[in-house]
Coordinates of C-alpha atoms in Angstrom, one line a residue:
M60 CA 27.9 29.1 -1.8
K61 CA 30.3 27.3 0.5
M62 CA 28.8 24.8 3.0
T63 CA 29.3 21.4 4.6
G64 CA 27.8 18.2 3.2
A65 CA 25.3 18.1 6.1
Q66 CA 24.1 21.7 5.3
A67 CA 24.0 20.9 1.6
L68 CA 21.8 17.9 2.2
L69 CA 19.2 19.9 4.0
E70 CA 19.3 22.5 1.2
C71 CA 18.7 19.7 -1.3
L72 CA 15.7 18.6 0.7
K73 CA 14.3 22.1 0.7
R74 CA 14.8 22.3 -3.1
E75 CA 12.8 19.1 -3.4
H76 CA 10.0 20.6 -1.2
V77 CA 10.4 18.0 1.5
D78 CA 8.4 19.2 4.5
V79 CA 9.2 16.5 7.0
V80 CA 11.6 13.6 7.6
F81 CA 11.3 10.6 9.8
G82 CA 14.4 9.2 11.5
Y83 CA 16.6 8.1 14.3
P84 CA 20.1 9.5 15.1
G85 CA 23.4 7.7 15.6
G86 CA 27.1 8.1 15.4
A87 CA 27.5 8.3 11.6
V88 CA 24.8 11.0 11.2
L89 CA 25.6 13.2 14.2
T90 CA 26.8 16.1 12.0
L91 CA 23.6 15.8 10.0
Y92 CA 21.4 15.9 13.1
D93 CA 23.4 18.8 14.4
E94 CA 22.5 20.8 11.3
L95 CA 18.8 19.6 11.7
Y96 CA 18.9 21.2 15.2
K97 CA 20.4 24.4 13.9
A98 CA 18.0 24.7 10.9
K99 CA 15.0 23.6 12.9
F100 CA 14.2 21.3 10.0
P101 CA 10.9 19.3 10.6
H102 CA 11.9 15.9 11.9
I103 CA 9.9 13.1 13.6
L104 CA 11.9 11.0 16.0
T105 CA 10.3 7.5 15.9
G106 CA 10.8 4.8 18.4
H107 CA 12.6 2.5 16.0
E108 CA 14.2 2.9 12.6
Q109 CA 11.6 0.4 11.1
G110 CA 8.9 2.8 12.4
A111 CA 10.7 5.7 10.5
V112 CA 10.7 4.0 7.2
H113 CA 7.1 2.8 7.5
A114 CA 6.0 6.3 8.5
A115 CA 7.8 7.7 5.4
D116 CA 6.0 5.0 3.4
G117 CA 2.6 5.9 4.8
Y118 CA 3.2 9.6 4.2
A119 CA 4.1 8.9 0.6
R120 CA 1.0 6.7 0.0
A121 CA -1.4 9.2 1.5
T122 CA 0.1 12.3 -0.1
G123 CA 1.6 11.1 -3.4
K124 CA 4.9 12.8 -2.5
V125 CA 8.3 11.3 -1.9
G126 CA 8.7 10.1 1.7
V127 CA 12.1 10.7 3.3
C128 CA 13.8 9.0 6.3
F129 CA 17.2 9.1 8.0
A130 CA 19.2 6.4 9.8
T131 CA 22.7 5.9 11.0
S132 CA 25.1 3.2 9.7
G133 CA 25.1 -0.5 10.4
P134 CA 22.2 -1.5 12.7
G135 CA 20.4 1.7 12.2
V136 CA 19.8 1.4 8.5
C137 CA 19.7 -2.4 8.6
N138 CA 16.6 -2.0 10.8
M139 CA 15.0 -0.3 7.8
V140 CA 15.5 -3.2 5.4
T141 CA 12.0 -4.6 6.0
G142 CA 10.4 -1.2 5.3
I143 CA 12.5 -0.6 2.2
A144 CA 11.4 -4.0 0.9
T145 CA 7.8 -3.2 1.7
A146 CA 7.9 0.0 -0.3
N147 CA 9.7 -1.6 -3.2
M148 CA 7.1 -4.4 -3.5
D149 CA 4.3 -1.8 -3.6
S150 CA 6.1 0.8 -5.8
I151 CA 6.2 3.5 -3.2
P152 CA 8.5 6.6 -3.7
L153 CA 11.0 6.9 -0.8
V154 CA 14.4 8.4 -0.4
I155 CA 16.3 6.7 2.4
I156 CA 19.3 8.6 3.6
S157 CA 21.8 6.6 5.7
G158 CA 25.1 7.4 7.3
Q159 CA 28.1 5.2 6.6
V160 CA 31.4 4.9 8.4
A161 CA 34.1 7.4 7.3
T162 CA 35.5 6.8 3.8
A163 CA 38.9 5.6 5.1
L164 CA 37.1 2.9 7.3
I165 CA 34.8 1.5 4.6
G166 CA 35.5 -2.2 3.9
R167 CA 37.5 -2.7 7.1
D168 CA 34.7 -4.2 9.2
S169 CA 34.6 -1.0 11.2
F170 CA 32.3 -0.4 14.2
Q171 CA 28.7 -0.2 13.0
E172 CA 29.7 -0.8 9.3
A173 CA 27.4 -2.6 7.0
D174 CA 27.3 -2.8 3.2
I175 CA 23.8 -1.4 3.0
S176 CA 24.2 -0.7 -0.7
G177 CA 24.9 -4.4 -1.3
I178 CA 22.2 -5.5 1.1
T179 CA 19.5 -3.3 -0.5
T180 CA 20.4 -3.7 -4.2
P181 CA 17.6 -6.3 -4.7
I182 CA 15.0 -4.2 -2.9
T183 CA 15.6 -0.7 -4.1
K184 CA 14.9 1.0 -7.4
H185 CA 18.4 2.4 -7.2
N186 CA 21.0 3.2 -4.6
Y187 CA 24.1 5.2 -4.1
L188 CA 27.2 5.4 -1.9
I189 CA 28.6 8.9 -1.6
K190 CA 32.3 9.3 -0.7
D191 CA 32.9 12.6 -2.4
V192 CA 30.9 15.6 -1.1
K193 CA 30.9 17.2 -4.6
E194 CA 28.6 14.4 -5.7
L195 CA 26.0 15.0 -3.1
P196 CA 23.8 17.6 -4.8
R197 CA 23.7 15.6 -8.1
V198 CA 23.0 12.4 -6.3
L199 CA 20.2 13.8 -4.2
K200 CA 18.6 15.4 -7.3
E201 CA 18.8 12.1 -9.1
A202 CA 17.5 10.1 -6.1
F203 CA 14.3 12.1 -5.9
F204 CA 13.8 12.0 -9.7
I205 CA 14.3 8.2 -9.8
A206 CA 12.0 7.6 -6.8
K207 CA 9.0 9.5 -8.2
T208 CA 9.2 9.0 -12.0
G209 CA 8.4 6.0 -14.1
R210 CA 7.4 3.1 -11.8
P211 CA 8.0 4.7 -8.4
G212 CA 10.2 3.0 -5.8
P213 CA 12.6 3.5 -2.9
V214 CA 16.1 5.0 -3.5
L215 CA 18.8 4.6 -0.9
V216 CA 21.6 7.2 -0.5
D217 CA 24.4 6.0 1.8
I218 CA 26.7 8.8 2.8
A219 CA 30.1 8.4 4.4
K220 CA 30.5 10.2 7.8
D221 CA 33.3 12.5 6.6
V222 CA 31.1 13.8 3.7
F223 CA 28.8 15.5 6.2
D224 CA 31.7 17.4 7.7
T225 CA 33.5 18.4 4.5
E226 CA 33.1 21.9 3.0
F227 CA 32.6 22.6 -0.7
F228 CA 31.0 25.1 -3.0
Y229 CA 27.3 24.0 -3.2
T230 CA 25.2 24.4 -6.3
Y231 CA 22.0 22.4 -7.0
P232 CA 21.6 21.0 -10.5
E233 CA 18.5 22.2 -12.4
E234 CA 18.1 19.1 -14.5
V235 CA 18.8 15.4 -14.2
Q236 CA 20.8 13.6 -16.9
L237 CA 20.8 9.9 -16.6
R238 CA 22.1 7.6 -19.3
G239 CA 19.3 5.3 -20.4
Y240 CA 16.6 6.7 -18.0
T241 CA 14.4 9.6 -18.8
G242 CA 11.5 8.8 -16.4
H243 CA 9.2 9.5 -19.4
Y244 CA 7.2 6.6 -20.8
E245 CA 5.0 6.8 -23.9
G246 CA 3.9 3.7 -25.7
Q247 CA 2.6 3.1 -29.2
V248 CA -0.7 4.5 -30.2
F249 CA -1.5 1.6 -32.5
D250 CA -1.4 -0.7 -29.4
L251 CA -4.3 1.5 -27.9
D252 CA -6.1 1.2 -31.2
K253 CA -5.9 -2.6 -30.8
A254 CA -7.2 -2.3 -27.3
V255 CA -10.2 -0.2 -28.4
A256 CA -10.9 -2.7 -31.3
A257 CA -11.0 -5.5 -28.8
L258 CA -13.4 -3.6 -26.6
E259 CA -15.6 -3.0 -29.6
E260 CA -15.8 -6.8 -30.2
A261 CA -16.2 -7.8 -26.6
R262 CA -19.5 -8.9 -25.0
R263 CA -18.2 -9.8 -21.5
P264 CA -15.4 -7.3 -20.7
L265 CA -13.9 -6.8 -17.2
F266 CA -11.6 -4.0 -16.0
L267 CA -8.9 -5.0 -13.4
T268 CA -7.5 -1.9 -11.5
G269 CA -4.2 -2.2 -9.8
G270 CA -2.0 0.1 -7.6
G271 CA -0.5 1.7 -10.7
V272 CA -3.7 3.6 -11.3
I273 CA -3.3 5.2 -7.8
A274 CA 0.4 5.7 -8.2
A275 CA -0.1 7.6 -11.5
N276 CA -2.9 9.7 -10.0
V277 CA -5.2 8.8 -12.9
S278 CA -8.2 7.6 -10.9
P279 CA -10.5 10.4 -12.2
L280 CA -9.6 9.5 -15.8
L281 CA -10.3 5.8 -15.2
R282 CA -13.7 6.7 -13.6
Q283 CA -14.6 8.6 -16.8
I284 CA -13.7 5.6 -18.9
V285 CA -15.7 3.3 -16.7
D286 CA -18.7 5.6 -16.8
V287 CA -18.6 5.8 -20.6
L288 CA -18.4 2.0 -21.0
Q289 CA -20.4 1.1 -17.9
V290 CA -18.1 -1.9 -17.7
P291 CA -17.8 -4.2 -14.6
V292 CA -14.7 -3.5 -12.5
I293 CA -12.7 -5.6 -10.1
T294 CA -9.6 -4.5 -8.1
T295 CA -6.5 -5.8 -6.6
L296 CA -5.7 -5.1 -2.9
M297 CA -3.4 -2.2 -4.0
G298 CA -6.0 -0.9 -6.5
K299 CA -8.7 -0.3 -3.8
G300 CA -10.0 3.2 -4.1
A301 CA -9.1 3.7 -7.8
V302 CA -12.8 3.2 -8.6
D303 CA -15.5 4.0 -6.0
D304 CA -16.4 0.9 -4.1
L305 CA -20.0 1.8 -4.5
Y306 CA -19.9 2.2 -8.2
P307 CA -22.9 0.0 -9.3
Y308 CA -20.8 -2.4 -11.4
H309 CA -17.9 -2.7 -8.9
L310 CA -17.6 -6.4 -8.0
G311 CA -15.0 -6.0 -5.3
M312 CA -11.5 -7.4 -4.8
V313 CA -10.3 -10.3 -6.9
G314 CA -8.1 -13.2 -5.8
M315 CA -7.5 -15.5 -2.8
H316 CA -9.9 -13.5 -0.6
G317 CA -11.7 -11.8 -3.4
S318 CA -15.4 -11.7 -3.9
Y319 CA -17.4 -14.6 -5.4
A320 CA -18.6 -12.3 -8.2
A321 CA -15.1 -10.9 -9.0
N322 CA -13.5 -14.3 -9.2
M323 CA -16.3 -15.8 -11.3
A324 CA -16.2 -12.8 -13.6
V325 CA -12.6 -13.4 -14.3
T326 CA -13.4 -17.0 -15.1
E327 CA -16.2 -16.1 -17.5
C328 CA -15.1 -12.8 -19.1
D329 CA -14.1 -12.7 -22.8
L330 CA -11.9 -9.6 -22.3
L331 CA -9.8 -8.6 -19.3
V332 CA -8.3 -5.1 -19.3
A333 CA -5.6 -4.9 -16.6
L334 CA -4.5 -1.4 -15.7
G335 CA -1.4 -0.9 -13.5
A336 CA -1.7 -4.4 -12.1
R337 CA 1.2 -7.0 -11.9
F338 CA -0.8 -10.2 -11.7
D339 CA 0.4 -11.2 -8.2
D340 CA 0.0 -14.9 -7.3
R341 CA -2.7 -13.8 -4.7
V342 CA -4.7 -12.4 -7.6
T343 CA -4.3 -15.2 -10.2
G344 CA -4.7 -18.5 -8.4
V345 CA -3.4 -21.2 -10.8
V346 CA -1.9 -19.2 -13.7
A347 CA -2.7 -21.7 -16.3
N348 CA -6.4 -21.4 -15.6
F349 CA -6.6 -17.6 -15.1
A350 CA -9.2 -15.9 -17.2
P351 CA -9.4 -19.0 -19.5
Q352 CA -12.0 -17.5 -21.9
A353 CA -10.5 -14.1 -22.1
Q354 CA -8.3 -12.0 -24.4
I355 CA -6.1 -10.1 -22.1
I356 CA -5.1 -6.4 -22.5
H357 CA -2.3 -5.2 -20.1
L358 CA -1.6 -1.5 -19.7
D359 CA 1.5 -0.9 -17.5
I360 CA 4.4 1.5 -17.2
D361 CA 6.9 -1.3 -16.5
K362 CA 7.8 -3.5 -19.5
V363 CA 9.1 -6.1 -17.1
E364 CA 5.6 -6.8 -15.8
I365 CA 4.1 -7.4 -19.2
N366 CA 4.1 -11.2 -20.0
K367 CA 6.0 -11.9 -16.8
I368 CA 3.2 -14.0 -15.2
I369 CA 0.1 -13.7 -17.5
H370 CA 0.4 -13.6 -21.3
A371 CA -1.1 -10.4 -22.7
H372 CA -2.7 -10.7 -26.1
I373 CA -2.5 -6.9 -26.4
S374 CA 0.1 -4.9 -24.3
V375 CA 0.3 -1.2 -24.0
N376 CA 3.6 -0.4 -22.4
G377 CA 3.5 3.2 -21.2
D378 CA 2.6 5.6 -18.4
L379 CA -1.1 5.5 -17.6
R380 CA -1.0 9.3 -17.7
W381 CA -0.2 9.0 -21.4
S382 CA -2.4 6.0 -22.2
L383 CA -5.7 6.7 -20.3
P384 CA -6.4 10.1 -21.8
L385 CA -5.9 8.6 -25.3
L386 CA -8.0 5.6 -24.4
L387 CA -10.9 7.8 -23.2
K388 CA -10.7 9.9 -26.4
K389 CA -10.8 6.8 -28.6
I390 CA -13.6 5.2 -26.7
T391 CA -15.7 8.3 -26.7
A392 CA -15.2 8.6 -30.5
S393 CA -16.2 5.0 -31.1
A394 CA -19.5 4.3 -32.9
V395 CA -20.1 1.2 -30.9
P396 CA -23.0 1.4 -28.3
F397 CA -20.9 0.0 -25.4
V398 CA -23.6 0.5 -22.8
N399 CA -26.1 -1.6 -24.7
Q400 CA -23.5 -4.1 -25.8
F401 CA -22.4 -5.0 -22.3
A402 CA -25.9 -4.8 -20.7
T403 CA -26.6 -8.6 -20.4
W404 CA -23.1 -9.2 -18.9
R405 CA -23.5 -6.3 -16.4
E406 CA -26.8 -7.6 -15.2
H407 CA -25.4 -11.1 -14.8
V408 CA -22.3 -10.2 -12.8
T409 CA -24.0 -7.6 -10.6
Q410 CA -26.9 -9.9 -9.7
R411 CA -24.3 -12.5 -8.7
H412 CA -22.5 -9.9 -6.5
I413 CA -25.8 -9.2 -4.8
Q414 CA -26.5 -12.9 -4.2
H415 CA -23.0 -13.6 -2.9
P416 CA -21.9 -10.7 -0.8
F417 CA -18.9 -10.6 1.5
Q418 CA -20.0 -11.7 5.0
T419 CA -18.8 -13.0 8.3
R420 CA -20.7 -15.2 10.7
Q421 CA -23.3 -13.8 13.1
V422 CA -22.5 -15.8 16.3
P423 CA -24.8 -15.0 19.3
H424 CA -23.1 -12.9 22.0
T425 CA -20.1 -12.1 19.9
I426 CA -19.0 -9.2 17.8
S427 CA -18.7 -10.0 14.1
P428 CA -15.9 -8.3 12.1
Q429 CA -18.4 -7.4 9.5
K430 CA -20.5 -5.5 12.0
L431 CA -17.5 -3.7 13.4
F432 CA -16.4 -2.4 10.0
E433 CA -19.9 -1.4 9.0
E434 CA -20.4 0.5 12.2
V435 CA -17.1 2.3 11.9
R436 CA -17.8 3.2 8.2
K437 CA -21.1 4.9 9.2
R438 CA -19.4 7.1 11.8
V439 CA -16.3 8.4 10.0
P440 CA -15.9 11.0 7.2
D441 CA -15.8 9.9 3.5
D442 CA -12.2 10.9 3.2
T443 CA -11.0 8.9 6.2
I444 CA -7.7 7.2 5.6
A445 CA -8.0 3.5 6.5
V446 CA -4.6 1.8 7.3
T447 CA -4.1 -1.8 8.0
D448 CA -1.5 -4.2 9.2
V449 CA -1.5 -7.7 7.7
G450 CA -3.7 -10.7 8.3
Q451 CA -7.4 -11.4 8.6
H452 CA -8.2 -7.8 9.6
Q453 CA -6.5 -6.6 6.4
M454 CA -8.8 -8.7 4.2
W455 CA -11.9 -7.7 6.2
T456 CA -10.9 -4.0 5.7
A457 CA -10.6 -4.5 2.0
Q458 CA -14.0 -6.4 1.9
F459 CA -16.1 -4.3 4.2
F460 CA -14.7 -0.8 4.5
N461 CA -16.0 1.0 1.4
L462 CA -13.9 3.8 -0.1
S463 CA -14.7 6.4 -2.7
I464 CA -11.4 8.3 -2.8
P465 CA -7.9 7.1 -3.9
R466 CA -5.0 7.2 -1.5
T467 CA -7.3 6.4 1.5
F468 CA -6.5 2.7 1.8
L469 CA -2.9 2.0 3.0
S470 CA -1.7 -1.5 3.3
S471 CA 1.4 -3.6 2.8
G472 CA 0.3 -5.6 -0.3
G473 CA 3.3 -7.3 -1.9
L474 CA 5.5 -8.0 1.2
G475 CA 2.6 -8.4 3.7
T476 CA 4.5 -6.7 6.5
M477 CA 3.1 -7.1 10.0
G478 CA 3.9 -4.1 12.1
Y479 CA 3.5 -1.8 9.1
G480 CA 0.2 -0.2 10.2
L481 CA 0.9 2.0 13.3
P482 CA 3.9 3.9 11.9
A483 CA 2.3 4.1 8.4
A484 CA -0.9 5.6 9.9
M485 CA 1.3 8.1 11.8
G486 CA 3.0 9.1 8.5
A487 CA -0.3 9.4 6.7
K488 CA -1.7 11.7 9.5
I489 CA 1.4 13.9 9.3
G490 CA 1.0 14.2 5.6
C491 CA -2.8 14.7 5.6
P492 CA -3.5 16.4 9.0
R493 CA -7.0 17.4 8.1
Q494 CA -8.1 13.8 7.3
M495 CA -9.2 11.3 9.9
V496 CA -6.8 8.3 10.1
V497 CA -8.1 4.9 11.4
L498 CA -5.8 1.9 11.8
F499 CA -7.3 -1.6 11.7
T500 CA -4.9 -4.0 13.2
G501 CA -4.7 -7.4 15.0
D502 CA -3.4 -8.3 18.4
G503 CA -0.4 -9.9 16.7
S504 CA 0.5 -7.1 14.3
I505 CA 0.1 -4.3 16.8
M506 CA 2.8 -5.6 19.1
M507 CA 5.4 -5.5 16.3
N508 CA 5.9 -1.7 16.3
C509 CA 3.9 -0.7 19.4
Q510 CA 6.8 1.5 20.5
E511 CA 5.3 4.1 18.1
F512 CA 2.5 4.8 20.6
M513 CA 5.1 6.9 22.3
T514 CA 5.7 8.9 19.0
L515 CA 2.0 9.6 18.8
T516 CA 2.0 11.1 22.3
K517 CA 5.3 13.0 21.8
Y518 CA 4.0 14.8 18.7
G519 CA 0.3 15.0 19.4
I520 CA -0.6 12.9 16.4
D521 CA -4.2 11.9 16.3
I522 CA -4.7 8.3 15.2
K523 CA -7.6 6.0 16.0
V524 CA -6.4 2.4 16.4
I525 CA -8.9 -0.4 16.3
V526 CA -7.5 -3.8 17.4
L527 CA -9.4 -6.9 16.3
H528 CA -8.5 -9.1 19.3
N529 CA -8.9 -12.8 18.9
N530 CA -6.0 -14.2 20.9
V531 CA -4.4 -15.7 17.8
L532 CA -2.4 -14.9 14.8
G533 CA -5.6 -14.9 12.8
M534 CA -4.5 -15.8 9.2
V535 CA -1.9 -18.3 10.4
N536 CA -4.4 -19.8 12.7
Q537 CA -7.0 -20.0 9.9
W538 CA -4.6 -21.9 7.6
Q539 CA -3.7 -24.2 10.4
R540 CA -7.3 -24.9 11.1
M541 CA -8.1 -25.5 7.4
F542 CA -5.0 -27.2 6.1
Y543 CA -2.9 -28.4 9.1
K544 CA -5.5 -30.5 11.0
G545 CA -5.9 -27.8 13.7
H546 CA -2.3 -27.9 14.8
Y547 CA -2.0 -24.4 16.2
S548 CA 1.7 -24.3 16.3
A549 CA 3.0 -21.0 17.7
S550 CA -0.2 -19.1 16.7
I551 CA -1.8 -18.7 20.1
L552 CA -1.5 -15.2 21.6
A553 CA -3.6 -15.6 24.8
D554 CA -0.7 -14.5 27.0
N555 CA -0.1 -11.2 25.1
P556 CA -0.2 -8.1 27.3
D557 CA -3.3 -6.0 27.5
I558 CA -2.7 -3.6 24.6
T559 CA -4.8 -0.8 26.2
K560 CA -2.4 -0.9 29.2
V561 CA 0.6 -0.9 26.8
S562 CA -0.7 2.1 25.0
A563 CA -1.7 3.9 28.2
S564 CA 1.8 3.5 29.5
M565 CA 2.9 5.6 26.5
G566 CA 0.1 8.2 26.9
V567 CA -2.5 6.7 24.5
S568 CA -5.9 6.1 26.1
G569 CA -7.6 2.7 25.6
W570 CA -11.2 1.4 25.4
K571 CA -12.4 -2.2 25.4
V572 CA -15.5 -3.9 24.1
S573 CA -16.4 -7.6 24.1
E574 CA -20.2 -7.7 24.1
P575 CA -22.3 -6.8 21.0
E576 CA -24.5 -4.4 22.9
E577 CA -21.4 -2.4 24.0
L578 CA -20.1 -1.9 20.5
I579 CA -21.9 1.1 19.2
P580 CA -21.8 3.3 22.4
T581 CA -18.2 2.5 23.0
L582 CA -17.3 3.1 19.4
E583 CA -19.0 6.4 19.3
E584 CA -17.3 7.5 22.5
F585 CA -13.9 6.3 21.1
L586 CA -14.2 8.1 17.8
I587 CA -15.1 11.5 19.2
A588 CA -12.5 11.4 22.0
E589 CA -9.7 14.0 21.6
G590 CA -6.3 12.7 20.6
S591 CA -5.1 9.2 19.7
G592 CA -6.8 6.2 21.2
V593 CA -6.9 2.4 21.1
L594 CA -10.1 0.4 20.9
N595 CA -9.6 -3.3 21.7
V596 CA -12.5 -5.3 20.2
R597 CA -12.9 -9.0 21.1
I598 CA -13.9 -11.1 18.2
P599 CA -14.2 -14.9 17.9
E600 CA -10.9 -16.7 17.6
D601 CA -12.1 -19.2 15.1
E602 CA -13.5 -16.6 12.6
N603 CA -12.3 -17.2 9.1
V604 CA -12.0 -14.9 6.1
Y605 CA -14.2 -16.1 3.2
P606 CA -14.2 -16.6 0.4
M607 CA -10.9 -18.3 0.2
V608 CA -9.1 -19.8 -2.8
P609 CA -6.7 -22.5 -1.4
G610 CA -3.2 -22.6 -2.8
G611 CA -3.0 -24.5 -6.1
K612 CA -6.7 -23.9 -7.0
R613 CA -8.4 -21.9 -9.7
L614 CA -10.3 -18.7 -8.8
D615 CA -13.6 -20.4 -9.3
Q616 CA -12.7 -23.1 -6.7
M617 CA -13.4 -20.9 -3.7
V618 CA -14.1 -22.2 -0.2
W619 CA -16.8 -20.7 1.9
E620 CA -17.6 -22.0 5.3
G621 CA -15.7 -25.1 4.6
K622 CA -17.5 -25.8 1.3
T623 CA -16.5 -25.2 -2.3
V624 CA -18.9 -22.7 -3.9

């Protein structure tokens, strides 16, 4: 069938079952947008290109599908760099399609030209520059395959402007053939046998779940394994939701702002089984003292992550969709009475978790973050998707907002991108329209992509935005208070505009609450109100996130209310 490059691109998207794209037009993609117009292809016009890529990211995290976004050349796609890096750090499958100047103008410093392939090489799983229209179907097929197979990640496809206009005979390949990459990862069964043998010998085992469990969609399998073993579980920030937060032996998040019980369990365990986790520095504390008494088993799809930071005594390099079914089968067949064998350890760590729960201060006449999260949790459905920006509120969400379903906690983990939350929540709602979406953000983060309030109104997207308002950049301010002698350099936001007026100017209604007795009635009114809304909640500006492991300290050297515990 003869068609233009722009028409062919849309046909490729249809073949990949793409049901929506997020984007912003410009000169290099005008032909593509003209075909969008003719084909009535579902497209969300965001207020900024960064909003488009974060929205595609949120869509991908919530649905498990590949998120797709469009941008024009030069400044358009350069505005997406932060979002591409965000997705890359958290292994999120995206296909970013950007326009490039015409083939004859590439490399001549032409108007709105940027070498986006060169710029994004370190922050994409792969990228392409298409100058021949005949390559377009093959490249698009490969891009989607690469993005969603193996360890997922973003793939950028940069397309010269003239390619969109050029006609050719279109056929879409049925298969992908890439030298050295199959997207299929099966490890060695004998490595799993070693892992099971180590479990049989252990007395103080601990499971660490990472974002790879959610990316592989194997949370149900993991929960079966955990139920058979009745083993204590801790989670990374990205692994939240892989195991029910209310599982009796779930000790919470580990790391810099992890629970006392989780951090101490790492310090005392004799076997640590890490599943789809990359041992980020926020998880490990001082690497040399991480899990000092433990034999470490690391199951991961990416061989690069094994032994990169923490030495694994036993490594199982392979897709969790391959390894976890076999692990469950071997554990079930074992003659070892795991439940009895781990009983003393389970009792020890769970009692500690009860004795040292997450908590924030209860200051008279103020609203505590803990109270806010607990009251929201009581009033929203179990499958509510909680989205965060980055900072103190992000940690409080992880600590206090209990989840039982995977893909219902969306947060920028590796890059820590302020401004991620609002567009990501928008993408999540578009991908999962039947689920409630609540964004927890701060009065610093919300300003960074607040233009997307306009997008919510334009498309009737229902998001509940809760702003924890403390007039400061909360986490920066906390560090300055704790480690920089209270020198609050550039972290005071008292002169920020009223966010409810900002949102109202774009059609999103606002509520405010500052007194404890106002919280519940205002929250209830806000949550049942039709359409999107913003709830601005005043919290103390000197509230800290605890526990906290200071930089350069071990996990068991946590600070709580200014004291080491």
